XYZ file of C-alpha atoms in Angstrom:
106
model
C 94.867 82.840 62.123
C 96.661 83.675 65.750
C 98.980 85.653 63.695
C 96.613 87.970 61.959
C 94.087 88.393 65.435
C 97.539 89.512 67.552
C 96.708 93.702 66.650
C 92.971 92.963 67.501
C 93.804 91.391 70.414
C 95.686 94.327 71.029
C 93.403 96.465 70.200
C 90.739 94.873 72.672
C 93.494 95.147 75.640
C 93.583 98.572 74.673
C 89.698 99.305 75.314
C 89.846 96.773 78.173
C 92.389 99.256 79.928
C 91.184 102.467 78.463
C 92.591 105.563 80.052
C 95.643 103.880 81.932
C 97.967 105.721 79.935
C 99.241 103.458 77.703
C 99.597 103.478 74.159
C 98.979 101.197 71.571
C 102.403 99.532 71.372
C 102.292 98.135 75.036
C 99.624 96.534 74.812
C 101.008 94.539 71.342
C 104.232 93.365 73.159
C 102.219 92.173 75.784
C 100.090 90.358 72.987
C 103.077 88.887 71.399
C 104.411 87.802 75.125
C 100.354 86.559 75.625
C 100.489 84.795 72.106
C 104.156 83.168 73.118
C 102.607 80.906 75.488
C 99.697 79.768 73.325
C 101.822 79.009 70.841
C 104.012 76.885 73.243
C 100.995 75.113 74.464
C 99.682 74.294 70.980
C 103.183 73.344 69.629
C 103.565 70.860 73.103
C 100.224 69.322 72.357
C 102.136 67.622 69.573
C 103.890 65.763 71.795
C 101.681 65.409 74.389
C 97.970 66.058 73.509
C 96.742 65.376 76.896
C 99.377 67.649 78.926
C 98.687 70.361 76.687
C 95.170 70.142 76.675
C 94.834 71.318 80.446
C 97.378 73.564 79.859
C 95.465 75.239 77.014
C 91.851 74.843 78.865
C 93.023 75.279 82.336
C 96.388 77.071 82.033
C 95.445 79.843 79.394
C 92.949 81.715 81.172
C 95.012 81.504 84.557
C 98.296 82.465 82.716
C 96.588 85.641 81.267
C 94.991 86.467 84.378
C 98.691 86.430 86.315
C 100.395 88.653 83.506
C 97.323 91.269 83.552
C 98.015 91.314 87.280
C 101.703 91.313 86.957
C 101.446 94.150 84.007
C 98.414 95.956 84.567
C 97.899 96.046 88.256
C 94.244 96.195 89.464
C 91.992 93.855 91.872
C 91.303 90.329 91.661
C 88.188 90.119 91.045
C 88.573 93.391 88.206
C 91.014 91.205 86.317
C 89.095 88.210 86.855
C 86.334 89.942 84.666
C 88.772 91.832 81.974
C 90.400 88.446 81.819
C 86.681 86.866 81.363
C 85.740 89.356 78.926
C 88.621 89.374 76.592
C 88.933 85.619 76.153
C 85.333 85.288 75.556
C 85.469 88.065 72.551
C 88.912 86.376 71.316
C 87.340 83.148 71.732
C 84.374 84.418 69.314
C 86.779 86.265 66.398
C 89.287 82.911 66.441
C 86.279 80.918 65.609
C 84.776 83.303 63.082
C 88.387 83.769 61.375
C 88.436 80.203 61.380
C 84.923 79.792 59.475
C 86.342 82.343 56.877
C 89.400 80.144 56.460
C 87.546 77.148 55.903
C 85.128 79.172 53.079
C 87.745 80.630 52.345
C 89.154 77.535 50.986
C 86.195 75.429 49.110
């Protein structure tokens, strides 16, 4: 499902930055880079559920809020929100790929 939502999380980097001059393709590499760590934390939860758990919960929102920072620029608090924003609407469209999935498959 992470695989398929990677352009739409693209996509909603690109509206959450509109008119910063950047194109499309920017914001997917930093989606792939974004979806690198989740995929680390998920794959280490294997081996230790707990660890990654507060990694994925704590960690994940933090780690996206220091690469929009580190890539983006902007304020704090500007970020803070973006960063806010876009996990909450990612959040929503991982869940509701998930529900197809699963009616998918009865």
């Amino acid at each position: 499902m992470l695989f398929g939502l990677m352009p739409l999380f693209a996509l909603l980097l690109l509206l959450a930055y509109f008119g910063r001059h950047r194109v499309y393709g920017m914001h997917l590499v930093f989606t792939l880079h974004f979806h690198a760590w989740l995929f680390l934390v998920l794959c280490l939860g294997l081996v230790l559920p707990t660890v990654s758990a507060w990694l994925f919960f704590a960690g994940t929102p933090i780690y996206l809020w220091l690469a929009q920072r580190r890539v983006y620029g902007g304020g704090k608090l500007a970020v803070a929100l973006r960063t806010l924003g876009l996990l909450l609407i990612y959040t929503v469209l991982v869940c509701l790929g998930m529900a197809l999935l699963v009616l998918a498959s009865l």
